[in-house]
Coordinates of C-alpha atoms in Angstrom, one line a residue:
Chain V
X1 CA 81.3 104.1 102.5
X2 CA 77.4 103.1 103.2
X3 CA 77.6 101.0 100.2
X4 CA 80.8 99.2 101.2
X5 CA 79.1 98.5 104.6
X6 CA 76.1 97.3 103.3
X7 CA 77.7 95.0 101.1
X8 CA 80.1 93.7 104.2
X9 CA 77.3 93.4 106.3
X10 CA 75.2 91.7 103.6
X11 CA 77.9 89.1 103.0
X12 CA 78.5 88.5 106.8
X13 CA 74.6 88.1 107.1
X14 CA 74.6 85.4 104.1
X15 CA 77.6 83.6 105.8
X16 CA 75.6 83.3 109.1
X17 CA 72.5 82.3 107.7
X18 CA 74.0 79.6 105.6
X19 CA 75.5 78.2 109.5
X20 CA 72.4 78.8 111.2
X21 CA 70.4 77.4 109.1
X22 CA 72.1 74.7 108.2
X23 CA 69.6 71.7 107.9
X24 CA 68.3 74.0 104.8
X25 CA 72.0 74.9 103.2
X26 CA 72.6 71.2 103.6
X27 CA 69.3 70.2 101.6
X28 CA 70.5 73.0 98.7
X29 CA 73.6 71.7 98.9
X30 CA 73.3 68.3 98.1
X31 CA 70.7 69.1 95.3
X32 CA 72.9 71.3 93.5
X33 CA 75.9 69.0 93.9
X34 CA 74.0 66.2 92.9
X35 CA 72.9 67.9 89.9
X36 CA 75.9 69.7 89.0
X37 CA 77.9 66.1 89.4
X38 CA 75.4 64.6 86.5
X39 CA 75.8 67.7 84.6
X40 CA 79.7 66.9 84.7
X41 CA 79.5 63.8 83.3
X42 CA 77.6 64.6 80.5
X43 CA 79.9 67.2 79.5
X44 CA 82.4 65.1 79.9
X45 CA 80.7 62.7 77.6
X46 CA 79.5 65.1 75.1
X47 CA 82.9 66.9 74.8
X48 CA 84.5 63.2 74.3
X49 CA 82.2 62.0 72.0
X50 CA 82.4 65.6 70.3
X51 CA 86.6 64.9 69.9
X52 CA 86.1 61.5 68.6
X53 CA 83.8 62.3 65.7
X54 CA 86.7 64.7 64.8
X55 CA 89.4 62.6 64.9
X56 CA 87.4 60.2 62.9
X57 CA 86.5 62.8 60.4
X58 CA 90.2 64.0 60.0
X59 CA 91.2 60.4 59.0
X60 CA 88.4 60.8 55.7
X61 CA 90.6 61.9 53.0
X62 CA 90.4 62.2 48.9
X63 CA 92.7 60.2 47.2
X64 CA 93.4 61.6 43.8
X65 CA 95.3 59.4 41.2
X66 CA 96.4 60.9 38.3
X67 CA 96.3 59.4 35.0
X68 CA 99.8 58.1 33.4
X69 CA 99.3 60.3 31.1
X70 CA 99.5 63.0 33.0
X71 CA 102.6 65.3 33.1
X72 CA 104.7 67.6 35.4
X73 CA 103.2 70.6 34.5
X74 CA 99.6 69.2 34.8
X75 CA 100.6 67.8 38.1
X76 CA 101.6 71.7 39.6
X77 CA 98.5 73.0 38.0
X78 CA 96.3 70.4 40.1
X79 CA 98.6 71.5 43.3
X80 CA 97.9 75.4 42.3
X81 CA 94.2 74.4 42.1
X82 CA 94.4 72.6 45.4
X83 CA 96.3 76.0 46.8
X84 CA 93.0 78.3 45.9
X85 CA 90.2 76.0 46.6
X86 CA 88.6 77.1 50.4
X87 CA 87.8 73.5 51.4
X88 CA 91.4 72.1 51.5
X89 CA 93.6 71.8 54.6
X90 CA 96.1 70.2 53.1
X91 CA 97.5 67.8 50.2
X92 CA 100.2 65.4 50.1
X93 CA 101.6 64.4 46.9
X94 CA 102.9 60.6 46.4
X95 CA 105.1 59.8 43.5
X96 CA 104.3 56.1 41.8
X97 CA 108.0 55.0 43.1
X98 CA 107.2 56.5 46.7
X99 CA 103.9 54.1 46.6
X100 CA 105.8 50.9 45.3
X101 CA 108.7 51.1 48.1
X102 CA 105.5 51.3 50.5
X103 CA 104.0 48.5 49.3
X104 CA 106.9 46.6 49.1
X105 CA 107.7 47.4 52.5
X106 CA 104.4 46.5 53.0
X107 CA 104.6 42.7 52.1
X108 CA 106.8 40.4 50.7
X109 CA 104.3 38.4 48.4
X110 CA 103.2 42.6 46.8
X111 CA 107.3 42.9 47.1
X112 CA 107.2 39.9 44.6
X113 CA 105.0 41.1 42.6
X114 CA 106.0 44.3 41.8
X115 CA 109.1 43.0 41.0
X116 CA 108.2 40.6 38.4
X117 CA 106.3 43.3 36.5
X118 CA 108.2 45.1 34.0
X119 CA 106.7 48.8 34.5
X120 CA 105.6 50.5 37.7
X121 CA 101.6 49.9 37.3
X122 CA 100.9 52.2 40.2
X123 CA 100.1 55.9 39.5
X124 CA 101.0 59.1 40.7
X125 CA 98.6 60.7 43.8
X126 CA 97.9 63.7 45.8
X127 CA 95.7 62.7 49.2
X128 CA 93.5 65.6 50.4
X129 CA 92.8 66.4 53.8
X130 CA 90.0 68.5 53.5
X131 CA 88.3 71.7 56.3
X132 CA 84.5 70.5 56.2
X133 CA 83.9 66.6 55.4
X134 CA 80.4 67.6 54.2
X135 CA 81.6 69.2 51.3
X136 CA 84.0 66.3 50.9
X137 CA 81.4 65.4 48.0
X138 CA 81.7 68.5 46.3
X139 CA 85.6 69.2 46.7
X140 CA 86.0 65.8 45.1
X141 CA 84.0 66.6 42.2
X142 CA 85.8 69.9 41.6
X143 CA 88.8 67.9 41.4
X144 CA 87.4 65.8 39.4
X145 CA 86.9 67.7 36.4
X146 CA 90.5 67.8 35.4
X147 CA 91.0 65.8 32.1
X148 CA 94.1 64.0 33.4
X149 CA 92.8 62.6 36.6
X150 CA 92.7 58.7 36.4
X151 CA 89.9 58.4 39.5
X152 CA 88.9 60.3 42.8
X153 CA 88.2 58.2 45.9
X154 CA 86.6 59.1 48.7
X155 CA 84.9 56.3 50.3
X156 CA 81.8 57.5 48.7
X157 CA 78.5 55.9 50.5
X158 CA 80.3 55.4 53.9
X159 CA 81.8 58.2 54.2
X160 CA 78.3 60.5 54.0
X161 CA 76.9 57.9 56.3
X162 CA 79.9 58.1 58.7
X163 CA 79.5 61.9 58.3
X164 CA 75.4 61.9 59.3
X165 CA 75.7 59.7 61.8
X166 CA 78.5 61.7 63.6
X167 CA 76.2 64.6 63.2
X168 CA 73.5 63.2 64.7
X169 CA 75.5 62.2 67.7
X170 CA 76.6 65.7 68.4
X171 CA 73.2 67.1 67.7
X172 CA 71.8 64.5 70.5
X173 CA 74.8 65.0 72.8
X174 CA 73.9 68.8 72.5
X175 CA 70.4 68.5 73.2
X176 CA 71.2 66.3 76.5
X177 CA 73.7 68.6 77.7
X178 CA 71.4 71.6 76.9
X179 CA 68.5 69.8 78.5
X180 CA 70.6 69.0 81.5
X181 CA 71.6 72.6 81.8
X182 CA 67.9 73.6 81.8
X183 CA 67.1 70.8 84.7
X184 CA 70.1 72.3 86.7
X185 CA 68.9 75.5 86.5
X186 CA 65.5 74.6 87.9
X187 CA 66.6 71.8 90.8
X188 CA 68.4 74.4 92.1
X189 CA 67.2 77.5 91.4
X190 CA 63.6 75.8 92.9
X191 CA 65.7 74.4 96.1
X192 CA 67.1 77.8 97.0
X193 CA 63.7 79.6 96.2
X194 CA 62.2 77.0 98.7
X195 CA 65.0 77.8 101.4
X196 CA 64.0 81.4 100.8
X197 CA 60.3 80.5 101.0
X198 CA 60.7 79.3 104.2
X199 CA 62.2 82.1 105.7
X200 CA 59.3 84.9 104.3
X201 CA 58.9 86.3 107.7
X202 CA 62.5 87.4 108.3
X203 CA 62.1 89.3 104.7
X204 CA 59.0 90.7 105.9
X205 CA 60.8 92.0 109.3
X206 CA 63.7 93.3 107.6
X207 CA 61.0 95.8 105.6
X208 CA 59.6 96.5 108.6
X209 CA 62.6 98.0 110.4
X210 CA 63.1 100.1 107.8
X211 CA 65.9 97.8 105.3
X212 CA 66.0 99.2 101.6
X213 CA 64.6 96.9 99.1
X214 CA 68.3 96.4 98.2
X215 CA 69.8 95.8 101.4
X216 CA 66.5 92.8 102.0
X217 CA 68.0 91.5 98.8
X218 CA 71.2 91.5 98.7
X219 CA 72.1 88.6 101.5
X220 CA 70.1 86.2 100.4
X221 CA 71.7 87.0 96.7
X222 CA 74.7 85.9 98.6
X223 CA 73.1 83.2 100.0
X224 CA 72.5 81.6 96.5
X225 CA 76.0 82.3 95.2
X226 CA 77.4 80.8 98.4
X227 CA 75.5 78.1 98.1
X228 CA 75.7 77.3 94.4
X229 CA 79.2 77.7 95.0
X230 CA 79.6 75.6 97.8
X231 CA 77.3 73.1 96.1
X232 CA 79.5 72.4 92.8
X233 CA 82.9 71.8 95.1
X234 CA 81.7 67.9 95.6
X235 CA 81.2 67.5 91.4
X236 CA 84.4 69.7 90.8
X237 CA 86.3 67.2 93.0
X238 CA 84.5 64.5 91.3
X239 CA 85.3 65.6 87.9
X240 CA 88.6 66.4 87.8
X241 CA 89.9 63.1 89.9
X242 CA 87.6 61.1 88.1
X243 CA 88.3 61.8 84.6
X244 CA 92.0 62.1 85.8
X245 CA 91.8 58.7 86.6
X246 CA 89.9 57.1 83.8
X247 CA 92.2 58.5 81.7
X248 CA 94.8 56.7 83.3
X249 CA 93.3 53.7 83.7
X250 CA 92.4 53.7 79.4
X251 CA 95.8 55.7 78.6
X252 CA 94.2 58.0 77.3
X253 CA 92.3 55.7 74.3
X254 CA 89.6 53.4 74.2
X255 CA 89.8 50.0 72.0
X256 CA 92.0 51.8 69.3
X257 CA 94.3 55.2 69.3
X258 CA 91.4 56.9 66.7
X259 CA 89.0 56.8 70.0
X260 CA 91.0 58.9 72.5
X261 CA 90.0 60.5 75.6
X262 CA 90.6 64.4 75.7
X263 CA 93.9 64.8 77.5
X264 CA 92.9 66.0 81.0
X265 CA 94.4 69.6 81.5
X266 CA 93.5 71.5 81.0
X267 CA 90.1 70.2 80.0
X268 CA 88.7 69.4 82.8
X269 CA 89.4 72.5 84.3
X270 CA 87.3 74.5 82.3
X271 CA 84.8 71.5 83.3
X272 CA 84.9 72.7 87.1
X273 CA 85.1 76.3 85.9
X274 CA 81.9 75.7 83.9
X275 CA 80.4 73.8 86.9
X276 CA 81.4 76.5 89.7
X277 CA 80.2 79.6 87.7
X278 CA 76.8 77.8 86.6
X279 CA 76.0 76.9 90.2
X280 CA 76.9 80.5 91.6
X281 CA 74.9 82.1 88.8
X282 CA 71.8 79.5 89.2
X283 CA 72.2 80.2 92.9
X284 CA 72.3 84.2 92.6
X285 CA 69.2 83.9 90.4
X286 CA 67.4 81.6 92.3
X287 CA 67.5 83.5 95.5
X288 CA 67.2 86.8 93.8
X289 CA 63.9 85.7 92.0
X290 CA 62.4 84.3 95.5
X291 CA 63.1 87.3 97.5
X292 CA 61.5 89.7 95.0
X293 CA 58.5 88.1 95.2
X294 CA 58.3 89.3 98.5
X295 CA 59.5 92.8 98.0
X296 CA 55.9 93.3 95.8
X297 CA 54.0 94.2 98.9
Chain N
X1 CA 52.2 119.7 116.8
X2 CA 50.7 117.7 114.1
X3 CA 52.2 113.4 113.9
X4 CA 49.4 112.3 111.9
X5 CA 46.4 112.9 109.8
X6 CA 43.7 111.0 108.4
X7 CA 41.2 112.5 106.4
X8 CA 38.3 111.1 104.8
X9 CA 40.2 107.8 104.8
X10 CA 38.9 104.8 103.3
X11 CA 39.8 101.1 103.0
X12 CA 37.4 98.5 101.0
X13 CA 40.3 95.0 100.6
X14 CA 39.6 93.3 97.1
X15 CA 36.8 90.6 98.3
X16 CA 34.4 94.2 99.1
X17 CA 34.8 94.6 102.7
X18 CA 34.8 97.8 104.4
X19 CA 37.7 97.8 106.5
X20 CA 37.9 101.7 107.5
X21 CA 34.7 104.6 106.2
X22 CA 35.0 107.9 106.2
X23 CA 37.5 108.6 109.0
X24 CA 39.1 111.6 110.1
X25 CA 41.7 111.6 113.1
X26 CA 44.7 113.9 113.9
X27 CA 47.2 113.0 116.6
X28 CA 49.9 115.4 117.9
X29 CA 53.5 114.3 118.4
X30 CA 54.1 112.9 122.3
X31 CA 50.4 112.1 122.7
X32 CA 49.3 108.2 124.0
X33 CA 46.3 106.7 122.5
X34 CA 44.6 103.7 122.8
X35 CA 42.9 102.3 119.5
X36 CA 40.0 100.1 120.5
X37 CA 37.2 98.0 119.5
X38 CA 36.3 94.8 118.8
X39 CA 37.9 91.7 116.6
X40 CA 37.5 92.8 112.6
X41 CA 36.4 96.5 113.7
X42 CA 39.1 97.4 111.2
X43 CA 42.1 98.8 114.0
X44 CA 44.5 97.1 112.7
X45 CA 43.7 98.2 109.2
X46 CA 44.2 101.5 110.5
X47 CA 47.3 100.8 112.1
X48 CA 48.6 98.9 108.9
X49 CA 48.1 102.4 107.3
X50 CA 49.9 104.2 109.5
X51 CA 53.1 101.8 108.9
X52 CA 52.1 101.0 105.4
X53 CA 51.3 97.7 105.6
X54 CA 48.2 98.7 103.7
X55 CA 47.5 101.8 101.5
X56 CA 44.0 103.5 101.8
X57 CA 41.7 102.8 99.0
X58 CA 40.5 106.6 99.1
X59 CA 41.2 109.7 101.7
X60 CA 44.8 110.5 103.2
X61 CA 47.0 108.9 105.7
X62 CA 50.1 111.4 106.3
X63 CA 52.4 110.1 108.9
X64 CA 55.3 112.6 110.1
X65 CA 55.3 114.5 106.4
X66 CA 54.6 111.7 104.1
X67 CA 51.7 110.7 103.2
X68 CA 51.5 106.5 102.5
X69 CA 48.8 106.5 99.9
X70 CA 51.5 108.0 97.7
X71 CA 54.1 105.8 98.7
X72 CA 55.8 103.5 96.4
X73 CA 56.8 100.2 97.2
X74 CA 60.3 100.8 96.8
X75 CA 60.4 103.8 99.1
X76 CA 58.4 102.5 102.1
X77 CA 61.7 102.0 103.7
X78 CA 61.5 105.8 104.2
X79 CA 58.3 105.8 106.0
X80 CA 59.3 102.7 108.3
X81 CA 62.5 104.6 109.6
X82 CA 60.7 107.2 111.2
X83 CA 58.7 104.9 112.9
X84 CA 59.3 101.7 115.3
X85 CA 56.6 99.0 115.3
X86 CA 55.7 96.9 118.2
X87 CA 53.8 93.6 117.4
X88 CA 51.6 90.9 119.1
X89 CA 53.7 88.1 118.0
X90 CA 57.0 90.0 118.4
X91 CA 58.2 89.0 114.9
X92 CA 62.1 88.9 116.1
X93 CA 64.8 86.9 113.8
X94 CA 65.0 83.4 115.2
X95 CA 68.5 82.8 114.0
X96 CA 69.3 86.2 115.3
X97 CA 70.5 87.0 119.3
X98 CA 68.9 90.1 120.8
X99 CA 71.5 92.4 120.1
X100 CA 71.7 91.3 116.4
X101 CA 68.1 91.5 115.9
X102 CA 67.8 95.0 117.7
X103 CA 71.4 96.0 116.0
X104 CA 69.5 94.8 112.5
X105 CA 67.4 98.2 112.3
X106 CA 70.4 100.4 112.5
X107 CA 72.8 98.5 110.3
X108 CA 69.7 98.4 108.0
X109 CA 69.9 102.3 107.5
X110 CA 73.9 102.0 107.9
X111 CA 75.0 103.1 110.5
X112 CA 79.1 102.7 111.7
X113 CA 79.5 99.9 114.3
X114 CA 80.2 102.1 117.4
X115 CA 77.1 103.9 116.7
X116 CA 75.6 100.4 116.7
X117 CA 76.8 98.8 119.4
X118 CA 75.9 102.4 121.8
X119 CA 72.6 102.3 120.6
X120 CA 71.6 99.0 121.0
X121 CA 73.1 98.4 124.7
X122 CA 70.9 101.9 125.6
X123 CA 68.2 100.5 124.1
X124 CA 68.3 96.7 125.7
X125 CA 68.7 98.8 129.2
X126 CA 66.3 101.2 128.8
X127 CA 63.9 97.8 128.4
X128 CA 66.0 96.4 130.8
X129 CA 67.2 93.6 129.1
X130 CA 71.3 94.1 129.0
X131 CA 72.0 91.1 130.4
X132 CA 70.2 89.0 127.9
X133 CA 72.1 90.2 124.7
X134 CA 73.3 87.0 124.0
X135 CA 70.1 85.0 123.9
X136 CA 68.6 83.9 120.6
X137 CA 64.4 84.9 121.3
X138 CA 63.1 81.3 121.6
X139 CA 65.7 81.1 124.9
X140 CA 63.4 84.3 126.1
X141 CA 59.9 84.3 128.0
X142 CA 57.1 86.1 126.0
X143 CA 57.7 89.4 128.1
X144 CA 61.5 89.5 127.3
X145 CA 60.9 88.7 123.8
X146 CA 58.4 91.9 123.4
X147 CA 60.8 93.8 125.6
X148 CA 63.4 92.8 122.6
X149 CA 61.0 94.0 120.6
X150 CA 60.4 97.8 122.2
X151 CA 64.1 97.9 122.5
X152 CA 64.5 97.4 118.5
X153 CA 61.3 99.7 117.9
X154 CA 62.7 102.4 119.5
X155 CA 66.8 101.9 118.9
X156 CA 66.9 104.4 116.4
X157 CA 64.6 107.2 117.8
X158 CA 61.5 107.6 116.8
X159 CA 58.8 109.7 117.1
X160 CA 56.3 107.5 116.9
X161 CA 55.7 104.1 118.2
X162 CA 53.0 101.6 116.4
X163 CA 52.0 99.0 119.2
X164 CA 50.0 96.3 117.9
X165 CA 48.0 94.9 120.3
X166 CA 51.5 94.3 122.2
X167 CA 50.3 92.6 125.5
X168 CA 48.1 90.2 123.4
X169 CA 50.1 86.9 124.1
X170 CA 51.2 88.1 127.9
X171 CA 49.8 87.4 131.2
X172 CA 48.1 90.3 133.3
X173 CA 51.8 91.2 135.4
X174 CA 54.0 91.2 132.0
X175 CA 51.6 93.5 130.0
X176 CA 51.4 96.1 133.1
X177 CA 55.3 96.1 132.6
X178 CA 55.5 96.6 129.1
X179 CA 52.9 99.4 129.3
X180 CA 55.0 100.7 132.0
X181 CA 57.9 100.5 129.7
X182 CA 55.6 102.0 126.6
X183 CA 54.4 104.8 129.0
X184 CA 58.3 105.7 130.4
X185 CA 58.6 105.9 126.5
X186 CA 56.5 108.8 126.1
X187 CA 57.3 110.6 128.6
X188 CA 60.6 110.5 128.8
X189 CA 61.3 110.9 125.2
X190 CA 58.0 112.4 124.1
X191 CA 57.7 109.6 121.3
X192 CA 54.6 109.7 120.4
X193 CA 52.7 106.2 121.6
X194 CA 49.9 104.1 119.3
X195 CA 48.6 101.1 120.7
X196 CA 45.5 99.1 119.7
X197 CA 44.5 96.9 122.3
X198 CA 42.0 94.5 123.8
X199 CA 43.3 94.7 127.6
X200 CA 40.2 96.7 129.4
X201 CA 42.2 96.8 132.3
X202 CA 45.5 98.5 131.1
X203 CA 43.2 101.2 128.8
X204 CA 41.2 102.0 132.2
X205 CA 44.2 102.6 134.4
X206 CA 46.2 104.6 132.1
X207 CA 43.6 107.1 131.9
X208 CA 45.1 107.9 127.8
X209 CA 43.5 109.5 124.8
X210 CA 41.1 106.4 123.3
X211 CA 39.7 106.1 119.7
X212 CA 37.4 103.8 119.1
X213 CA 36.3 102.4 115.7
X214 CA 33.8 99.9 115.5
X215 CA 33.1 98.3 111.6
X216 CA 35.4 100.9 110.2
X217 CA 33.9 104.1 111.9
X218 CA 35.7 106.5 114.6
X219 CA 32.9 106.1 117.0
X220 CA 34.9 107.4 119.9
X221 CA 37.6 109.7 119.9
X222 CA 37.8 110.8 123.8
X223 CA 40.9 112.3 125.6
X224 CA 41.7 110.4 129.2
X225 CA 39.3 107.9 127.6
X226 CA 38.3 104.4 129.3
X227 CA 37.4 101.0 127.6
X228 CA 33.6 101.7 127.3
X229 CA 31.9 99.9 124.7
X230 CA 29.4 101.5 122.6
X231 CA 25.9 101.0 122.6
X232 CA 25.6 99.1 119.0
X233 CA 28.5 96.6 119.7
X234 CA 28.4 93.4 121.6
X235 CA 30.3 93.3 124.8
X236 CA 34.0 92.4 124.2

C-alpha cells in the first residue's frame, strides 16, 4: 500500500515538475526531439539502403548450362545435388526449347535466326538462386565439377565487387546509425542531467525532511521517462507522415523497381516504437544517473 | 531524560581544519538551548552532526537512540524523521505552495492523504499561517517563509527541533515572533529546541540553557545562560 502511494505520489510529483518547470522540460524537449528526429532518418536510411542491397543481391544468380551431351539422368543427378547443397534457395530448370520460344519472343531478327538454323544451338540450364552471395564463388565451383556441365556463369568480377561494395555500405550505415545512437544517448541523457543539476537544492531538501533515497529518486526517474517520451512524439509524427509520404510521392521505387522503398507499415512503426522506447530509456537513465550523484552525501 | 549525547566528539574536514575537539555535551528531551559563538567557531558543524549533515571524524554523536557516526548514507532518512530542521535560508520548494512543501515531509514517510491534509492545516495554524496555504514561498515575506518552514519542521512531531541560526535573514520584530513561536514549541509540546544563533538580544531575553563553543571547544555550557562572550574571543 506505501509502495503504491509512493509510486502515485512520485508520478504526480514528476507530472508537476515537468509544468512548473517548464522553461527547463521545454529545453529537454526540444533536444531530445531534435535528436531523436535525426536519429529517424538515419534508420530510415540505413534500413532502406539495408533492403536495396538485398534485393540487388537476390537478382545475382548462377546460370548453369549443361553440356549437349548431357543426359536425363545426369540432369536429375545435378538437381539432387542442388537439393543437398546448404547454399541453394532455389533452382529453376530451363529446357533448350523453353529458351528458344523466349528468345524468339524476344525478337524477331533472333526469331529469324533460330529459324534458319537446322538444330536448336541453345543448351539446357538450371539458374540458381543461392542463401549467401559470398559463397556464390564457391557454390559455383561445386557445381562446377560435374563432367557434363558445358559452363557456369556468375558474373564473376562484378559480382564480388557488387557484393563488397554492398557490404561496405551496410557496415558504414551501421556505424552511423550506431554512432547516432551513442550521440542520442548523451544529448539527452546530458540535457536532463543538466535539468536535474539545476534543481540540487530541492534533492537536498527532500533528504532533509526525512525522503528515502528511493522515494528522492524515483520522480525525477519519472521526470526522464516523461520527458524522453514526450520528446520523441515530434520525430514519431515526423517519421511516420514523412516516410508515408515519400513513399507516395516515389511509389514506392526510386529510378527502377530493383531500388524500392520499404513498404511503410508496418515499418515505420517499429521506427516510432524504436524512437519512443529509446527516448524513455535515455530519459530514465539520464535522470536516474544525475540524482544519484546527489544521494552520495 | 537523555535526547542527545556527544562524547569525545571530533571533526577535522579533509583540507586539516578542526571544526569541533574533544567535546562532550548531553541534552535532555524538552530542554531549550542556545548554541553560540562566533562565525567559523564550528556550531554549525555541530549542528550538522546532530542532523547528519556531517559525520564526526572520531567520538560519538547519538541523537534519540541512533548514533550518526554509524549511520549509512542510505539510512539517514531514519535519523531525519525523528527530527525537524529549521534553516537560515528557509530551504522551501520554489515550485511547491506551502501546503505542498509542508505536506512533502509526511507524504515522504507515506502517510494516507487525510492524515496529510490534518496534519499540515495544524501545523500552518499552529505557525499561524492557514490562510497562506496557497502561496508558492517567493509570494511570502522572510518571516512567513520561516514560519513555512517551523510548520514543515515540526508537521510530523518531533522531539527535537534543529534551528539553524533561524532569525539570521529577519528583522528584530520577525525573529522575536518566530522565537516566540520556537518557545510555544517547547513548551507546549515538550519538543526539545536547538538553535545556534548570533541574535544577542533574543539569547539574553529568553534566559535558556547556552553552549558556547569557540574554535571547536565547549567553552560554555551554562543553564539560563546569556550571550557573554569569552575572554579569548573578539567581540561578536
Amino acid at each position: 500500500m506505501k509502495a503504491l502511494r509512493m509510486f502515485n505520489r512520485s508520478l504526480r510529483d514528476s507530472i508537476k515538475s515537468v509544468v512548473r518547470n517548464l522553461s527547463l522540460s521545454t529545453a529537454a524537449i526540444t533536444c531530445s526531439s531534435i535528436t531523436l528526429i535525426i536519429l529517424a532518418v538515419a534508420m530510415i536510411l540505413s534500413y532502406n539502403v539495408k533492403n536495396i542491397t538485398s534485393n540487388l543481391e537476390k537478382e545475382l544468380t548462377i546460370v548453369t548450362y549443361i553440356k549437349e551431351s548431357g543426359t536425363e539422368e545426369q540432369i536429375t543427378q545435378l538437381k539432387e545435388k542442388l537439393n543437398e547443397m546448404p547454399n541453394i534457395e532455389k533452382y529453376e530448370y530451363k529446357s533448350k526449347e523453353e529458351w528458344k520460344l523466349e528468345i524468339k519472343n524476344f525478337s524477331d531478327t533472333y526469331s529469324s535466326a533460330l529459324d534458319y538454323l537446322e538444330n536448336n544451338p541453345l543448351l539446357n540450364s538450371i539458374t540458381v538462386t543461392v542463401k549467401d552471395v559470398k559463397d556464390l564463388k564457391i557454390t559455383s565451383e561445386e557445381i562446377k565439377k560435374f563432367d557434363f556441365i558445358e559452363s557456369v556463369d556468375y558474373g564473376e568480377g562484378m559480382a564480388e565487387k557488387l557484393i563488397s561494395a554492398f557490404d561496405i555500405i551496410e557496415k558504414i550505415t551501421i556505424v552511423i546509425v550506431g554512432a547516432l545512437v551513442v550521440v542520442t544517448a548523451f544529448l539527452i541523457g546530458n540535457t536532463i542531467k543538466l535539468t536535474i543539476f539545476s534543481r540540487k537544492n530541492e534533492i537536498e531538501i527532500m533528504r532533509l525532511v526525512g525522503a528515502t533515497n528511493i522515494r528522492v529518486r524515483l520522480p525525477f526517474i519519472f521526470e526522464g521517462i516523461i520527458l524522453g517520451i514526450i520528446g520523441s512524439i515530434i520525430p514519431m509524427i515526423v517519421s511516420i507522415y514523412g516516410y508515408v509520404m515519400i513513399y507516395d510521392h516515389f511509389h514506392g521505387y526510386i529510378f527502377s523497381q530493383i531500388i524500392t522503398l520499404v513498404k511503410p507499415f508496418n515499418f515505420i512503426l517499429y521506427i516510432a516504437g524504436i524512437l519512443v522506447v529509446l527516448g524513455a530509456v535515455i530519459g530514465m537513465i539520464g535522470s536516474s544517473r544525475a540524482v544519484r550523484k546527489y544521494l552520495k552525501i | 531524560m537523555r535526547l542527545i549525547e556527544v562524547k569525545n566528539c571530533y571533526k577535522v574536514y579533509q583540507n586539516g581544519v578542526t571544526a569541533i575537539a574533544d567535546l562532550n555535551v548531553t541534552i535532555d528531551k524538552g530542554e531549550f538551548v542556545f548554541i553560540i559563538g562566533a562565525s567559523g567557531s564550528g556550531k554549525s558543524t555541530l549542528i550538522k552532526m546532530l542532523y547528519r549533515e556531517e559525520k564526526p571524524t572520531n567520538g560519538s554523536v547519538i541523537v534519540g537512540g541512533i548514533n550518526v557516526a554509524k549511520l549509512r548514507n542510505s539510512k539517514v532518512y531514519k535519523l531525519r524523521r525523528k527530527l525537524g530542521i529549521v534553516f537560515q535560508d528557509f530551504k522551501l520548494l520554489p515550485k511547491l505552495t506551502v501546503y505542498e512543501n509542508v505536506a512533502f515531509a509526511l507524504e515522504s514517510i507515506g502517510l494516507n492523504g487525510r492524515e496529510i491534509r490534518n496534519k499540515v492545516l495544524k501545523a500552518l495554524e499552529s505557525v499561524g499561517l492557514k490562510e497562506k496555504i496557497r502561496s508558492f514561498p517567493n509570494q511570502l515575506s522572510g518571516g512567513e517563509q520561516q514560519r513555512a518552514c517551523i510548520a514543515r519542521a515540526i508537521v510530523n512531531d518531533p522531539k527535537l527541533l534543529i534551528c539553524d541560526e533561524p532569525t539570521g535573514n529577519l528583522d528584530p520584530d520577525i525573529s522575536k515572533e518566530i522565537v516566540n513561536i520556537l518557545k510555544k514549541i517547547n513548551e507546549e509540546a515538550g519538543t526539545t529546541i536547538i538553535m545556534a544563533t548570533h541574535d544577542r538580544e533574543i539569547v539574553n531575553e529568553m534566559q535558556k540553557r547556552v553552549l558556547q563553543i569557540e574554535n571547536g571547544v565547549l567553552v560554555r555550557d551554562e543553564q539560563k545562560g546569556s550571550y557573554k562572550v569569552h575572554e579569548s574571543t573578539p567581540n561578536v
